[in-house]
Amino acid sequence: MKITEIREAAVPLSGAVSNAVVSFDRHTVSLVSVHTDVVKAGRPLVGVAFNSIGRHAQGGILRDRMIPRVLEADPASLEDPGSGLIDPARVLARMLVDEKPGGHGDRAAAASAVELACWDLLAKYHDEPAYRTIARAHGRAPLADGAPVYAAGGYYQPEDGVARLRAEIAGYLDAGYSAVKIKIGGLPLGEDIDRVAAAVDEAGSGARVSVDANGRFDLDTALAYAAAMAPLGLRWYEEPVDPLDFHLHHEIADAYPGVLATGENLFSARDTENLLRFGGLRADRDILQMDAGLSYGLTEYAKMIALMEQRGIPRTSAMPHGGHLLNLHIVVGLGLGGCEAYPGVFHPFGGYSDDCALEAGRIHPSDAPGFGLERKADLAGEIERLLS
């Protein structure tokens, strides 16, 4: 199997929403296709993926550095010697030739788009959903009954208020989600707590509501929010402080008895190892949210899961950031603890296709070949434009 072409297109996200730190109205995502010389059903075999949500497109990094390296490589050097098929790990290694270690920023997301497209390619070659390909490659049985899922929303919007937030949460619950997440840190403490209390009231229990500060707080503010939210019994408190300040996160963990969640802004196994060493994580409760689409792809992400298990943290504590089809298949294939969904924001990438069944708080991927991105109605047109 030979890679003949790799394409990238920057696709904008729809909607003007904000968290406590970032406005997403100008964000873009790199949609990537990997083309091969294999023909199936009369068409060249093509893998498709993207670099997750929440950063920006990386077209320059891909076109100037990574794609040329792959296309210039000896095709045999990119193949699994046993099967003769593309090996995502070998493609990733080729993309990183002449890249210095450390500094895992946008290049990690750029590489991930291509690496994940190779997994889509392999699944389509075998005419099976990606979760089966992923499970087999990692010696596991996929989750048989789908994955626990929660609806991530509660963003700050131009037309905002507690009534709008209540209506949003009610819509998620009516759709079949049993848990939700909202943003905090974008308003004064008292107003934010009113929003959280309204979300808990609408959901019926704090155990069904998580909050996300997106790394906004210093120690005093993080602890003030923790104290104000403690009576609500929340599901988790996410990224209260800068994600790379492991010492500060340790201080929060020492003071806050509830569940903490973090990790979505760690882009390498080495960063994850440092969080596990120095971040004060509690193996019996805390959640890790690293995202393969932001961190060099599934090859690197599997190393992160292995590091968790080596330190006594079960893989069921991994619940990737992202809210999209790529991570749904990874969660089901690797047997992780669950995933988020973006049913109301970040289109065309957020959320799932109509053929993914949502039942009693669990999401079931379809059996479409690959990640099934072509089955997502609002994304299908972007893929067609990329391939045409």
Short mmCIF file of C-alpha atoms in Angstrom, two decimals:
data_model
loop_
_atom_site.label_atom_id
_atom_site.label_comp_id
_atom_site.label_asym_id
_atom_site.label_seq_id
_atom_site.Cartn_x
_atom_site.Cartn_y
_atom_site.Cartn_z
CA MET A 1 0.00 0.00 0.00
CA LYS A 2 1.47 3.33 -1.08
CA ILE A 3 0.43 6.83 0.00
CA THR A 4 0.04 8.85 -3.18
CA GLU A 5 -1.25 12.18 -1.84
CA ILE A 6 -2.17 13.98 1.39
CA ARG A 7 -4.54 16.94 1.36
CA GLU A 8 -5.48 19.49 4.03
CA ALA A 9 -8.22 22.10 4.24
CA ALA A 10 -8.91 24.60 7.03
CA VAL A 11 -12.60 24.41 7.93
CA PRO A 12 -14.17 27.05 10.21
CA LEU A 13 -16.25 26.18 13.23
CA SER A 14 -19.78 27.55 13.31
CA GLY A 15 -21.28 29.64 16.11
CA ALA A 16 -20.04 32.41 18.39
CA VAL A 17 -19.43 30.82 21.80
CA SER A 18 -16.78 31.44 24.46
CA ASN A 19 -15.32 29.82 27.53
CA ALA A 20 -13.55 31.74 30.29
CA VAL A 21 -10.42 32.19 28.16
CA VAL A 22 -11.14 31.74 24.45
CA SER A 23 -13.70 32.87 21.87
CA PHE A 24 -14.23 30.23 19.18
CA ASP A 25 -15.86 32.39 16.49
CA ARG A 26 -12.65 32.46 14.39
CA HIS A 27 -11.37 28.97 15.11
CA THR A 28 -10.61 26.54 12.30
CA VAL A 29 -9.86 22.83 12.09
CA SER A 30 -7.52 20.94 9.72
CA LEU A 31 -9.48 18.36 7.74
CA VAL A 32 -7.04 15.87 6.18
CA SER A 33 -7.27 13.09 3.60
CA VAL A 34 -4.62 10.41 2.97
CA HIS A 35 -4.87 8.88 -0.53
CA THR A 36 -3.42 5.50 -1.57
CA ASP A 37 -2.86 3.38 -4.66
CA VAL A 38 -5.32 0.75 -3.36
CA VAL A 39 -8.66 0.58 -5.17
CA LYS A 40 -11.79 -0.70 -3.41
CA ALA A 41 -15.25 -0.73 -4.98
CA GLY A 42 -13.84 1.05 -8.00
CA ARG A 43 -12.46 4.01 -6.04
CA PRO A 44 -9.03 4.80 -4.55
CA LEU A 45 -8.88 4.05 -0.85
CA VAL A 46 -8.76 7.30 1.16
CA GLY A 47 -8.54 7.89 4.91
CA VAL A 48 -10.03 11.02 6.47
CA ALA A 49 -9.58 12.66 9.88
CA PHE A 50 -9.09 16.03 11.57
CA ASN A 51 -7.07 17.54 14.40
CA SER A 52 -9.83 17.61 17.03
CA ILE A 53 -11.45 20.82 18.31
CA GLY A 54 -10.21 23.74 20.36
CA ARG A 55 -6.94 24.71 18.70
CA HIS A 56 -6.54 26.03 15.13
CA ALA A 57 -5.86 24.51 11.69
CA GLN A 58 -2.20 23.63 11.03
CA GLY A 59 -2.05 23.83 7.24
CA GLY A 60 1.36 25.50 7.20
CA ILE A 61 3.02 22.89 9.40
CA LEU A 62 1.46 20.11 7.35
CA ARG A 63 2.23 21.47 3.88
CA ASP A 64 5.68 22.87 4.64
CA ARG A 65 7.11 20.04 6.74
CA MET A 66 5.09 16.96 7.50
CA ILE A 67 3.34 16.05 4.26
CA PRO A 68 6.52 16.38 2.12
CA ARG A 69 8.41 14.12 4.52
CA VAL A 70 5.80 11.38 4.16
CA LEU A 71 5.54 11.65 0.38
CA GLU A 72 9.32 11.63 -0.04
CA ALA A 73 9.78 8.50 2.08
CA ASP A 74 10.41 5.03 0.67
CA PRO A 75 6.87 3.59 0.61
CA ALA A 76 8.10 0.34 2.17
CA SER A 77 9.36 2.28 5.19
CA LEU A 78 5.78 3.34 5.99
CA GLU A 79 4.33 -0.18 5.84
CA ASP A 80 3.80 -2.80 8.48
CA PRO A 81 6.23 -5.52 7.35
CA GLY A 82 3.79 -8.27 8.26
CA SER A 83 0.71 -6.97 6.44
CA GLY A 84 2.13 -4.61 3.83
CA LEU A 85 -0.44 -2.02 4.97
CA ILE A 86 0.22 1.52 6.11
CA ASP A 87 1.50 1.62 9.69
CA PRO A 88 0.27 4.79 11.48
CA ALA A 89 3.22 4.71 13.89
CA ARG A 90 5.73 4.64 11.02
CA VAL A 91 3.92 7.49 9.28
CA LEU A 92 4.03 9.49 12.52
CA ALA A 93 7.75 8.83 12.97
CA ARG A 94 8.38 10.03 9.40
CA MET A 95 6.42 13.24 10.00
CA LEU A 96 8.62 14.00 13.02
CA VAL A 97 11.98 13.63 11.28
CA ASP A 98 14.18 16.65 12.15
CA GLU A 99 11.72 17.89 14.80
CA LYS A 100 13.34 18.68 18.16
CA PRO A 101 11.95 17.01 21.29
CA GLY A 102 9.74 19.04 23.58
CA GLY A 103 7.58 22.01 22.65
CA HIS A 104 4.48 19.94 21.94
CA GLY A 105 2.24 22.65 20.50
CA ASP A 106 0.48 22.90 17.16
CA ARG A 107 2.75 20.34 15.50
CA ALA A 108 1.23 17.69 17.79
CA ALA A 109 -2.24 18.43 16.41
CA ALA A 110 -0.94 18.65 12.84
CA ALA A 111 0.64 15.21 13.05
CA SER A 112 -2.43 13.76 14.72
CA ALA A 113 -4.71 14.61 11.79
CA VAL A 114 -2.59 12.54 9.39
CA GLU A 115 -1.93 9.72 11.88
CA LEU A 116 -5.65 9.35 12.61
CA ALA A 117 -6.48 9.45 8.90
CA CYS A 118 -4.23 6.39 8.58
CA TRP A 119 -6.42 4.58 11.13
CA ASP A 120 -9.50 5.53 9.12
CA LEU A 121 -7.72 4.16 6.06
CA LEU A 122 -6.94 0.83 7.72
CA ALA A 123 -10.50 0.39 8.96
CA LYS A 124 -11.89 1.11 5.52
CA TYR A 125 -9.44 -1.38 4.01
CA HIS A 126 -10.86 -4.04 6.35
CA ASP A 127 -14.41 -2.76 5.74
CA GLU A 128 -15.07 -2.32 9.45
CA PRO A 129 -15.66 0.50 11.92
CA ALA A 130 -12.51 2.08 13.32
CA TYR A 131 -13.18 0.89 16.86
CA ARG A 132 -12.73 -2.72 15.73
CA THR A 133 -9.45 -1.94 13.98
CA ILE A 134 -8.24 -0.02 17.03
CA ALA A 135 -9.23 -2.77 19.48
CA ARG A 136 -7.54 -5.50 17.44
CA ALA A 137 -4.33 -3.49 17.04
CA HIS A 138 -4.13 -3.05 20.82
CA GLY A 139 -5.09 -6.61 21.76
CA ARG A 140 -8.45 -5.69 23.27
CA ALA A 141 -12.13 -6.43 22.84
CA PRO A 142 -14.17 -3.30 22.09
CA LEU A 143 -16.86 -2.13 24.50
CA ALA A 144 -19.93 -4.18 23.68
CA ASP A 145 -22.58 -1.69 24.80
CA GLY A 146 -21.21 1.64 23.63
CA ALA A 147 -19.62 4.30 25.82
CA PRO A 148 -20.92 6.51 28.62
CA VAL A 149 -21.33 10.02 27.21
CA TYR A 150 -22.10 13.49 28.56
CA ALA A 151 -23.19 16.65 26.76
CA ALA A 152 -20.62 19.46 26.92
CA GLY A 153 -22.15 22.91 26.62
CA GLY A 154 -23.02 25.80 28.88
CA TYR A 155 -20.73 28.16 26.97
CA TYR A 156 -20.97 31.91 27.33
CA GLN A 157 -22.96 33.30 24.43
CA PRO A 158 -23.87 36.81 23.18
CA GLU A 159 -27.51 36.28 24.16
CA ASP A 160 -26.99 34.67 27.55
CA GLY A 161 -28.70 34.18 30.87
CA VAL A 162 -29.78 31.52 33.34
CA ALA A 163 -33.05 30.88 31.48
CA ARG A 164 -31.18 30.13 28.25
CA LEU A 165 -28.79 27.82 30.13
CA ARG A 166 -31.69 25.94 31.70
CA ALA A 167 -33.31 25.44 28.31
CA GLU A 168 -30.04 24.17 26.85
CA ILE A 169 -29.56 21.61 29.63
CA ALA A 170 -33.18 20.48 29.40
CA GLY A 171 -32.64 19.87 25.69
CA TYR A 172 -29.62 17.64 26.37
CA LEU A 173 -31.52 15.60 28.93
CA ASP A 174 -34.50 15.23 26.62
CA ALA A 175 -32.15 13.98 23.88
CA GLY A 176 -30.94 11.13 26.10
CA TYR A 177 -27.80 12.50 27.77
CA SER A 178 -27.73 11.71 31.47
CA ALA A 179 -24.93 14.14 32.40
CA VAL A 180 -23.84 17.62 31.27
CA LYS A 181 -20.91 20.02 31.59
CA ILE A 182 -20.95 23.83 31.69
CA LYS A 183 -18.31 26.56 31.71
CA ILE A 184 -17.27 28.68 34.67
CA GLY A 185 -14.77 31.51 35.15
CA GLY A 186 -16.22 33.95 32.63
CA LEU A 187 -18.36 35.87 35.15
CA PRO A 188 -17.92 37.03 38.74
CA LEU A 189 -18.04 34.21 41.28
CA GLY A 190 -21.58 34.90 42.49
CA GLU A 191 -23.06 34.99 38.99
CA ASP A 192 -21.18 31.84 37.99
CA ILE A 193 -22.43 29.98 41.05
CA ASP A 194 -25.99 31.00 40.16
CA ARG A 195 -25.45 29.38 36.75
CA VAL A 196 -24.05 26.20 38.30
CA ALA A 197 -26.88 25.98 40.82
CA ALA A 198 -29.43 26.40 38.02
CA ALA A 199 -27.73 23.63 36.03
CA VAL A 200 -27.85 21.31 39.04
CA ASP A 201 -31.49 22.12 39.62
CA GLU A 202 -32.35 21.45 35.97
CA ALA A 203 -30.36 18.20 35.89
CA GLY A 204 -31.83 17.02 39.19
CA SER A 205 -28.48 16.30 40.87
CA GLY A 206 -24.98 17.70 41.15
CA ALA A 207 -23.73 14.22 40.28
CA ARG A 208 -24.99 14.89 36.75
CA VAL A 209 -23.20 18.25 36.31
CA SER A 210 -19.50 18.99 35.72
CA VAL A 211 -17.89 22.42 35.48
CA ASP A 212 -14.88 23.55 33.44
CA ALA A 213 -12.73 26.62 34.21
CA ASN A 214 -10.38 26.09 31.24
CA GLY A 215 -7.29 26.84 33.36
CA ARG A 216 -8.45 30.36 34.21
CA PHE A 217 -7.90 30.54 37.97
CA ASP A 218 -5.07 31.27 40.36
CA LEU A 219 -4.93 29.33 43.63
CA ASP A 220 -7.14 31.64 45.68
CA THR A 221 -9.83 31.88 43.00
CA ALA A 222 -9.80 28.14 42.32
CA LEU A 223 -10.26 27.42 46.03
CA ALA A 224 -13.01 30.05 46.36
CA TYR A 225 -14.95 28.35 43.56
CA ALA A 226 -14.28 24.95 45.13
CA ALA A 227 -15.69 26.09 48.47
CA ALA A 228 -18.76 27.65 46.85
CA MET A 229 -19.48 24.57 44.74
CA ALA A 230 -18.76 21.93 47.40
CA PRO A 231 -22.36 21.79 48.72
CA LEU A 232 -23.61 21.02 45.19
CA GLY A 233 -21.81 17.65 44.96
CA LEU A 234 -20.65 18.12 41.37
CA ARG A 235 -19.56 15.31 39.07
CA TRP A 236 -16.17 16.97 38.56
CA TYR A 237 -14.28 20.28 38.58
CA GLU A 238 -12.23 20.58 35.39
CA GLU A 239 -8.99 22.46 34.73
CA PRO A 240 -9.24 24.92 37.61
CA VAL A 241 -5.68 26.17 37.01
CA ASP A 242 -3.09 26.36 34.22
CA PRO A 243 -2.79 22.81 32.84
CA LEU A 244 1.01 22.86 32.94
CA ASP A 245 1.32 24.13 36.52
CA PHE A 246 1.46 20.68 38.07
CA HIS A 247 2.46 22.00 41.49
CA LEU A 248 -0.57 24.28 41.60
CA HIS A 249 -2.83 21.44 40.51
CA HIS A 250 -1.37 19.37 43.35
CA GLU A 251 -2.33 22.11 45.81
CA ILE A 252 -5.92 22.09 44.52
CA ALA A 253 -6.06 18.28 44.81
CA ASP A 254 -4.82 18.46 48.39
CA ALA A 255 -7.55 20.94 49.32
CA TYR A 256 -10.54 19.77 47.25
CA PRO A 257 -12.07 16.39 48.14
CA GLY A 258 -14.23 16.19 45.04
CA VAL A 259 -13.26 14.86 41.61
CA LEU A 260 -10.83 16.88 39.47
CA ALA A 261 -10.45 16.50 35.70
CA THR A 262 -7.55 17.66 33.57
CA GLY A 263 -5.23 16.67 30.71
CA GLU A 264 -6.85 17.95 27.52
CA ASN A 265 -4.02 20.45 27.01
CA LEU A 266 -1.22 17.91 27.40
CA PHE A 267 0.05 16.86 23.99
CA SER A 268 2.64 14.16 24.68
CA ALA A 269 3.27 11.08 26.79
CA ARG A 270 6.10 12.95 28.52
CA ASP A 271 3.78 15.77 29.62
CA THR A 272 1.30 13.18 30.84
CA GLU A 273 4.02 11.42 32.81
CA ASN A 274 4.90 14.71 34.53
CA LEU A 275 1.24 15.30 35.41
CA LEU A 276 1.06 11.81 36.89
CA ARG A 277 4.27 12.37 38.88
CA PHE A 278 3.68 15.89 40.16
CA GLY A 279 -0.01 16.82 39.75
CA GLY A 280 -1.40 15.20 42.89
CA LEU A 281 -3.90 13.04 41.03
CA ARG A 282 -6.02 10.68 43.12
CA ALA A 283 -6.28 7.26 41.43
CA ASP A 284 -9.63 6.52 43.05
CA ARG A 285 -11.49 9.50 41.60
CA ASP A 286 -9.79 11.91 39.18
CA ILE A 287 -10.39 12.01 35.42
CA LEU A 288 -7.80 12.37 32.64
CA GLN A 289 -8.91 14.00 29.38
CA MET A 290 -6.00 13.80 26.94
CA ASP A 291 -7.13 13.90 23.31
CA ALA A 292 -5.46 11.84 20.57
CA GLY A 293 -6.52 14.46 18.01
CA LEU A 294 -4.34 17.06 19.73
CA SER A 295 -1.40 14.85 20.70
CA TYR A 296 0.23 13.14 17.70
CA GLY A 297 -2.64 10.68 17.25
CA LEU A 298 -3.50 7.28 18.62
CA THR A 299 0.11 6.05 18.69
CA GLU A 300 1.06 8.62 21.33
CA TYR A 301 -2.30 8.45 23.09
CA ALA A 302 -1.95 4.70 23.71
CA LYS A 303 1.35 5.46 25.47
CA MET A 304 -0.49 7.89 27.74
CA ILE A 305 -3.01 5.22 28.72
CA ALA A 306 -0.17 2.81 29.47
CA LEU A 307 1.45 5.41 31.75
CA MET A 308 -1.82 5.85 33.64
CA GLU A 309 -2.12 2.13 34.26
CA GLN A 310 1.50 1.88 35.36
CA ARG A 311 0.69 4.38 38.12
CA GLY A 312 -2.42 2.54 39.26
CA ILE A 313 -4.95 4.74 37.47
CA PRO A 314 -7.43 2.58 35.52
CA ARG A 315 -8.10 3.25 31.85
CA THR A 316 -11.73 3.82 32.79
CA SER A 317 -10.51 7.12 34.31
CA ALA A 318 -9.67 8.29 30.78
CA MET A 319 -12.46 10.34 29.20
CA PRO A 320 -11.03 12.19 26.19
CA HIS A 321 -11.77 15.80 25.39
CA GLY A 322 -13.18 16.48 21.95
CA GLY A 323 -16.81 15.45 21.65
CA HIS A 324 -16.51 13.92 18.18
CA LEU A 325 -16.52 10.66 16.22
CA LEU A 326 -12.75 10.11 16.33
CA ASN A 327 -12.68 9.89 20.11
CA LEU A 328 -15.88 7.86 20.27
CA HIS A 329 -14.18 5.08 18.30
CA ILE A 330 -11.02 5.37 20.40
CA VAL A 331 -12.98 5.12 23.65
CA VAL A 332 -14.92 2.07 22.45
CA GLY A 333 -11.84 0.43 20.92
CA LEU A 334 -9.58 0.92 23.93
CA GLY A 335 -12.24 0.32 26.60
CA LEU A 336 -12.01 3.75 28.23
CA GLY A 337 -14.37 5.35 30.74
CA GLY A 338 -16.46 7.48 28.40
CA CYS A 339 -16.46 10.49 26.14
CA GLU A 340 -18.02 13.88 25.76
CA ALA A 341 -20.31 15.14 23.02
CA TYR A 342 -20.84 18.58 21.53
CA PRO A 343 -24.43 18.27 20.37
CA GLY A 344 -25.00 22.04 20.20
CA VAL A 345 -21.63 23.62 19.35
CA PHE A 346 -18.51 23.29 17.19
CA HIS A 347 -20.20 22.11 14.04
CA PRO A 348 -19.44 20.56 11.60
CA PHE A 349 -16.98 18.52 13.70
CA GLY A 350 -18.66 18.38 17.12
CA GLY A 351 -21.24 15.75 17.95
CA TYR A 352 -22.04 12.45 16.29
CA SER A 353 -23.71 11.21 13.13
CA ASP A 354 -27.39 10.31 13.13
CA ASP A 355 -26.59 6.59 12.90
CA CYS A 356 -24.87 6.63 16.31
CA ALA A 357 -27.52 5.51 18.80
CA LEU A 358 -27.86 7.45 22.06
CA GLU A 359 -29.61 5.42 24.75
CA ALA A 360 -29.74 5.90 28.51
CA GLY A 361 -26.60 8.02 28.62
CA ARG A 362 -24.53 5.74 26.36
CA ILE A 363 -23.49 6.40 22.77
CA HIS A 364 -23.14 3.53 20.30
CA PRO A 365 -20.97 4.07 17.20
CA SER A 366 -22.35 2.93 13.89
CA ASP A 367 -20.81 0.11 11.89
CA ALA A 368 -19.90 2.41 9.00
CA PRO A 369 -16.35 1.72 7.75
CA GLY A 370 -13.66 3.86 9.35
CA PHE A 371 -14.60 6.66 11.73
CA GLY A 372 -17.81 7.21 9.80
CA LEU A 373 -17.13 10.91 9.23
CA GLU A 374 -18.82 10.77 5.85
CA ARG A 375 -22.07 9.81 7.64
CA LYS A 376 -22.12 13.10 9.58
CA ALA A 377 -24.42 15.26 7.47
CA ASP A 378 -22.85 18.65 8.15
CA LEU A 379 -19.31 17.30 7.66
CA ALA A 380 -19.96 15.22 4.54
CA GLY A 381 -19.97 18.26 2.27
CA GLU A 382 -16.59 19.45 3.60
CA ILE A 383 -15.11 15.99 2.98
CA GLU A 384 -16.51 15.90 -0.53
CA ARG A 385 -14.96 19.31 -1.29
CA LEU A 386 -11.61 18.10 0.04
CA LEU A 387 -11.69 14.97 -2.11
CA SER A 388 -13.05 16.53 -5.32
#
